[in-house]
Amino acid sequence: MKYLYITGLMRSGTTVLANFLNTQGKITIYRDYVNTLRQALTSNPNLEYFDNIQEKNIVIEKMRTEALDQLKLNLSINPQQIKNIYDLYKSAIDPIASPEDVIIGNKSTQSLFVLEKLLKNKDVLGLYIIRDVRDVLLSSRKRSERLIDADVINNWNTDINKVEQLKKKYPDRFLVIRYEDFVQMKANRILGDFLGVFLNWEIQVFKDRSGQLFRNNSSYTNIKKQKTIGFHLQSIGNWRKLKDEELISIRKVEDICKNGLEKYRYLNDEQLQEEKKATLEAAASREEDPPEKGGFWSRLFGK
């Protein structure tokens, strides 16, 4: 049995990916679980082996509390058997398995640094979902007041750099898929091959672990008038719908994130380059101040 750790930035499709996999046979994935490790490693980035007994006991107790709150699950953990964070992860994940499962795991957003440590164990698979930073930015503004534009952009670039390192280090156990490919069902073969499990991509009604219709995620349809199989496609390329003022600022985001956008085929589009040129020419013709002097750009960097 393999352990699958799913991560990515907020508003990037981690939830829809986790829940899709959870509808499949032989896979059990719990979303927003094992966040205790993310919190522990945020407090102590060097944490890997539990050399400090007091620290270990605190983290174990927090994991027990999380399992009880999230899953109504009473974890039985023997502290003497917990030597490192992988031992604790395994102790938290093993009880959620069904008898037929070949893959069990979790989804925890913005925790690539946790996955990096867990990947040192050969039983762990890592799955990272990336989304066009321009759409992540717009979705973050709409859905969460906690996220600051500049943080979103910085986190996107930082994760890209780390992702490239992990791809080289663990080519057989770490996979990156684009959100856009996933919801358009263009990642079916690569994802199925990576997991070693048959995936049914024709599921049209998604349900959670209790059998209830899954409605609280914008990437699912569960709407009869939607003429796609299971996924919304309207969340792709929303940045193109922006009006002139904010579209100009998006061009600046493209410059900041250029390497990652090119790497993951978000800028390899001649039409896009023509649109960018037209936008900047239109701004120049109106003799507007550059966006970094106010408006969106002021909000972005607080200047």
Coordinates of C-alpha atoms in Angstrom, one line a residue:
M1 CA 0.0 0.0 0.0
K2 CA 1.2 3.5 -0.9
Y3 CA 0.6 6.8 0.9
L4 CA -0.5 9.7 -1.2
Y5 CA 0.1 13.3 -0.1
I6 CA -1.8 15.9 -2.2
T7 CA -0.9 19.6 -2.0
G8 CA -0.9 22.8 -3.9
L9 CA -1.7 26.5 -3.3
M10 CA -5.1 27.5 -2.0
R11 CA -7.6 28.0 -4.8
S12 CA -5.6 25.7 -7.1
G13 CA -7.9 22.6 -7.2
T14 CA -6.5 20.5 -4.3
T15 CA -10.0 19.8 -3.0
V16 CA -11.6 18.8 -6.3
L17 CA -8.6 16.5 -7.0
A18 CA -8.8 14.9 -3.6
N19 CA -12.5 14.3 -3.7
F20 CA -12.3 13.0 -7.3
L21 CA -9.8 10.4 -6.2
N22 CA -11.9 9.6 -3.2
T23 CA -14.8 8.5 -5.5
Q24 CA -12.5 5.8 -7.0
G25 CA -12.1 2.3 -6.0
K26 CA -9.0 1.2 -4.0
I27 CA -8.3 4.8 -3.0
T28 CA -9.1 6.6 0.3
I29 CA -8.2 10.3 0.5
Y30 CA -9.2 12.6 3.4
R31 CA -9.0 16.3 2.6
D32 CA -7.8 18.9 5.1
Y33 CA -6.4 16.2 7.3
V34 CA -2.9 15.8 8.9
N35 CA -2.6 19.6 9.0
T36 CA -1.0 19.1 12.4
L37 CA 2.3 18.3 10.5
R38 CA 2.0 21.5 8.6
Q39 CA 1.6 23.5 11.8
A40 CA 4.5 21.6 13.5
L41 CA 6.9 22.2 10.6
T42 CA 5.9 25.8 10.3
S43 CA 6.9 26.3 14.0
N44 CA 10.0 24.2 13.6
P45 CA 11.2 23.9 10.0
N46 CA 14.0 21.5 11.0
L47 CA 11.7 19.0 12.6
E48 CA 12.1 15.5 11.2
Y49 CA 13.2 13.2 14.0
F50 CA 11.6 13.7 17.4
D51 CA 14.6 14.2 19.6
N52 CA 12.7 16.3 22.0
I53 CA 10.2 14.1 23.9
Q54 CA 8.1 17.0 25.1
E55 CA 7.8 18.4 21.5
K56 CA 6.9 14.9 20.3
N57 CA 4.1 14.5 22.9
I58 CA 2.7 17.9 22.1
V59 CA 2.5 17.1 18.3
I60 CA 1.0 13.6 19.0
E61 CA -1.7 15.1 21.1
K62 CA -2.5 17.7 18.5
M63 CA -2.7 15.0 15.9
R64 CA -5.1 13.0 18.1
T65 CA -7.3 16.1 18.6
E66 CA -7.3 16.8 14.8
A67 CA -8.4 13.2 14.0
L68 CA -11.2 13.4 16.6
D69 CA -12.4 16.8 15.4
Q70 CA -12.1 16.1 11.7
L71 CA -13.0 12.4 11.4
K72 CA -14.5 11.5 14.8
L73 CA -11.6 9.1 14.9
N74 CA -9.8 8.0 18.1
L75 CA -6.2 7.5 17.2
S76 CA -4.3 5.0 19.1
I77 CA -0.7 6.2 19.0
N78 CA 2.2 4.7 21.1
P79 CA 4.7 7.5 21.6
Q80 CA 7.5 5.0 21.9
Q81 CA 6.9 3.9 18.3
I82 CA 7.0 7.4 16.9
K83 CA 10.6 8.3 16.0
N84 CA 10.0 10.8 13.2
I85 CA 7.3 12.6 11.3
Y86 CA 6.8 9.7 8.9
D87 CA 5.9 7.4 11.8
L88 CA 3.3 9.9 13.0
Y89 CA 1.9 10.5 9.5
K90 CA 1.5 6.7 9.0
S91 CA -0.2 6.4 12.4
A92 CA -2.7 9.1 11.5
I93 CA -3.4 7.7 7.9
D94 CA -3.4 3.9 8.4
P95 CA -6.8 3.9 10.4
I96 CA -8.7 5.5 7.4
A97 CA -7.9 2.6 5.0
S98 CA -10.5 0.3 3.6
P99 CA -9.6 -3.4 3.2
E100 CA -9.4 -3.1 -0.6
D101 CA -7.3 0.1 -0.7
V102 CA -4.0 0.2 -2.5
I103 CA -3.6 4.0 -1.9
I104 CA -4.5 6.0 1.2
G105 CA -3.6 9.5 2.0
N106 CA -4.6 13.1 2.5
K107 CA -4.8 16.6 1.1
S108 CA -3.3 19.5 2.8
T109 CA -2.9 22.8 1.0
Q110 CA 0.3 24.9 1.0
S111 CA 2.4 22.2 2.6
L112 CA 5.0 21.3 0.0
F113 CA 7.6 21.6 2.8
V114 CA 5.9 18.7 4.7
L115 CA 5.7 16.5 1.6
E116 CA 9.4 17.2 0.9
K117 CA 10.3 15.5 4.2
L118 CA 7.8 12.6 3.8
L119 CA 9.1 11.8 0.3
K120 CA 12.3 10.5 1.9
N121 CA 10.3 7.4 2.6
K122 CA 9.7 5.2 -0.4
D123 CA 6.1 4.4 0.5
V124 CA 5.1 8.0 0.0
L125 CA 3.8 9.4 -3.3
G126 CA 3.5 13.2 -3.8
L127 CA 0.9 14.8 -6.0
Y128 CA 1.1 18.6 -6.6
I129 CA -1.6 20.4 -8.6
I130 CA -0.7 23.7 -10.2
R131 CA -3.1 26.4 -11.6
D132 CA -2.5 29.4 -13.7
V133 CA -1.4 32.1 -11.2
R134 CA -3.6 34.7 -12.9
D135 CA -6.7 32.6 -12.1
V136 CA -5.4 31.7 -8.6
L137 CA -5.1 35.4 -7.9
L138 CA -8.6 36.2 -9.0
S139 CA -10.1 33.3 -7.2
S140 CA -8.2 34.1 -4.0
R141 CA -9.6 37.7 -4.0
K142 CA -13.1 36.4 -4.5
R143 CA -13.0 33.5 -2.0
S144 CA -10.7 34.5 0.8
E145 CA -10.1 37.7 2.6
R146 CA -7.0 36.2 4.3
L147 CA -5.0 36.0 1.1
I148 CA -2.9 39.0 0.0
D149 CA -2.1 39.3 -3.7
A150 CA 1.6 39.7 -3.2
D151 CA 1.7 36.6 -1.0
V152 CA -0.2 34.6 -3.6
I153 CA 2.4 35.6 -6.3
N154 CA 5.4 34.9 -4.1
N155 CA 4.0 31.5 -2.9
W156 CA 3.4 30.5 -6.5
N157 CA 6.9 31.3 -7.6
T158 CA 8.4 29.7 -4.5
D159 CA 6.5 26.5 -5.0
I160 CA 7.5 26.4 -8.7
N161 CA 11.2 26.4 -7.7
K162 CA 10.7 23.7 -5.1
V163 CA 8.5 21.6 -7.4
E164 CA 11.2 21.5 -10.0
Q165 CA 13.7 20.2 -7.4
L166 CA 11.4 17.5 -6.2
K167 CA 10.6 16.4 -9.8
K168 CA 14.3 15.8 -10.4
K169 CA 14.9 14.1 -7.0
Y170 CA 11.9 11.8 -7.0
P171 CA 10.9 11.4 -10.7
D172 CA 8.9 8.2 -10.0
R173 CA 7.1 9.3 -6.8
F174 CA 6.4 13.0 -7.3
L175 CA 3.9 14.2 -10.0
V176 CA 2.8 17.7 -11.0
I177 CA -0.5 18.1 -12.9
R178 CA -2.1 21.2 -14.1
Y179 CA -5.5 22.1 -12.8
E180 CA -6.6 23.0 -16.3
D181 CA -5.6 19.6 -17.7
F182 CA -7.3 17.8 -14.8
V183 CA -10.7 19.4 -15.1
Q184 CA -10.6 19.0 -18.9
M185 CA -9.8 15.3 -18.3
K186 CA -6.5 15.6 -20.2
A187 CA -4.5 14.1 -17.2
N188 CA -6.3 10.8 -17.1
R189 CA -3.5 8.6 -18.4
I190 CA -0.6 10.2 -16.6
L191 CA -2.5 10.3 -13.3
G192 CA -3.7 6.7 -13.6
D193 CA -0.2 5.5 -14.5
F194 CA 1.3 7.4 -11.6
L195 CA -1.1 5.9 -9.1
G196 CA -1.2 2.5 -10.6
V197 CA -5.0 2.4 -10.3
F198 CA -7.8 2.5 -12.8
L199 CA -9.6 5.8 -12.6
N200 CA -13.2 6.2 -13.7
W201 CA -13.4 9.6 -15.4
E202 CA -17.1 9.3 -16.4
I203 CA -18.4 9.9 -12.9
Q204 CA -21.1 12.6 -13.3
V205 CA -22.3 12.9 -9.7
F206 CA -19.7 13.4 -7.0
K207 CA -20.4 12.4 -3.4
D208 CA -18.5 12.9 -0.2
R209 CA -17.5 10.1 2.2
S210 CA -20.9 10.0 3.8
G211 CA -22.7 9.6 0.4
Q212 CA -24.0 13.1 0.2
L213 CA -23.8 15.1 -3.0
F214 CA -20.7 17.2 -3.0
R215 CA -21.7 20.8 -3.7
N216 CA -19.3 23.1 -1.7
N217 CA -16.6 23.3 -4.3
S218 CA -16.7 25.5 -7.4
S219 CA -15.0 23.0 -9.6
Y220 CA -17.8 20.4 -9.3
T221 CA -21.0 20.7 -11.3
N222 CA -23.7 18.4 -9.9
I223 CA -25.9 20.7 -12.0
K224 CA -28.1 19.2 -14.7
K225 CA -27.7 22.1 -17.1
Q226 CA -23.9 21.8 -17.1
K227 CA -23.0 19.8 -20.2
T228 CA -19.6 18.6 -19.1
I229 CA -18.8 15.3 -17.3
G230 CA -18.4 16.2 -13.6
F231 CA -16.3 19.4 -13.7
H232 CA -16.9 23.1 -14.3
L233 CA -14.7 24.5 -17.0
Q234 CA -15.7 28.1 -16.5
S235 CA -12.9 28.5 -13.9
I236 CA -10.3 28.3 -16.7
G237 CA -9.0 31.7 -18.0
N238 CA -11.2 33.9 -15.9
W239 CA -8.5 36.5 -16.0
R240 CA -9.2 37.1 -19.6
K241 CA -12.6 38.6 -18.6
L242 CA -11.0 41.4 -16.7
K243 CA -11.5 45.0 -17.7
D244 CA -8.7 47.2 -18.9
E245 CA -7.3 48.5 -15.6
E246 CA -6.9 45.2 -13.9
L247 CA -5.9 43.4 -17.1
I248 CA -2.9 45.7 -17.3
S249 CA -1.9 44.6 -13.8
I250 CA -2.2 41.0 -14.8
R251 CA 0.5 41.7 -17.5
K252 CA 2.8 42.7 -14.7
V253 CA 2.0 39.4 -12.9
E254 CA 3.0 37.6 -16.1
D255 CA 6.3 39.3 -16.0
I256 CA 7.0 38.4 -12.3
C257 CA 5.9 34.8 -12.8
K258 CA 7.2 34.4 -16.4
N259 CA 9.5 31.5 -15.8
G260 CA 6.9 29.3 -14.2
L261 CA 4.1 30.4 -16.6
E262 CA 6.3 29.4 -19.5
K263 CA 7.4 26.2 -17.8
Y264 CA 3.9 25.0 -17.4
R265 CA 2.6 26.2 -20.8
Y266 CA 0.6 29.2 -19.7
L267 CA 2.5 31.6 -21.9
N268 CA 3.2 29.5 -24.9
D269 CA 0.4 31.1 -26.8
E270 CA 0.9 33.5 -29.7
Q271 CA -2.7 34.8 -29.3
L272 CA -1.9 35.6 -25.7
Q273 CA 1.2 37.6 -26.7
E274 CA -0.9 39.5 -29.2
E275 CA -3.4 40.3 -26.4
K276 CA -0.7 41.4 -24.1
K277 CA 0.7 43.8 -26.7
A278 CA -2.7 45.2 -27.5
T279 CA -3.4 45.8 -23.8
L280 CA -0.2 47.7 -23.2
E281 CA -0.6 49.7 -26.4
A282 CA -4.1 50.6 -25.4
A283 CA -2.9 51.8 -22.0
A284 CA -0.1 53.9 -23.6
S285 CA -2.6 55.5 -26.0
R286 CA -4.7 56.6 -23.0
E287 CA -1.4 58.0 -21.5
E288 CA -2.3 56.3 -18.2
D289 CA 0.2 56.2 -15.3
P290 CA 1.9 52.8 -15.1
P291 CA -0.1 50.5 -12.8
E292 CA 2.7 50.2 -10.2
K293 CA 1.9 53.8 -9.3
G294 CA -1.6 53.1 -8.0
G295 CA -4.7 51.0 -8.3
F296 CA -4.2 47.3 -8.3
W297 CA -0.5 47.5 -8.1
S298 CA -0.7 49.7 -5.1
R299 CA -2.9 47.1 -3.4
L300 CA -0.5 44.3 -4.5
F301 CA 2.6 45.6 -2.9
G302 CA 1.1 48.0 -0.4
K303 CA 2.7 51.1 -2.0

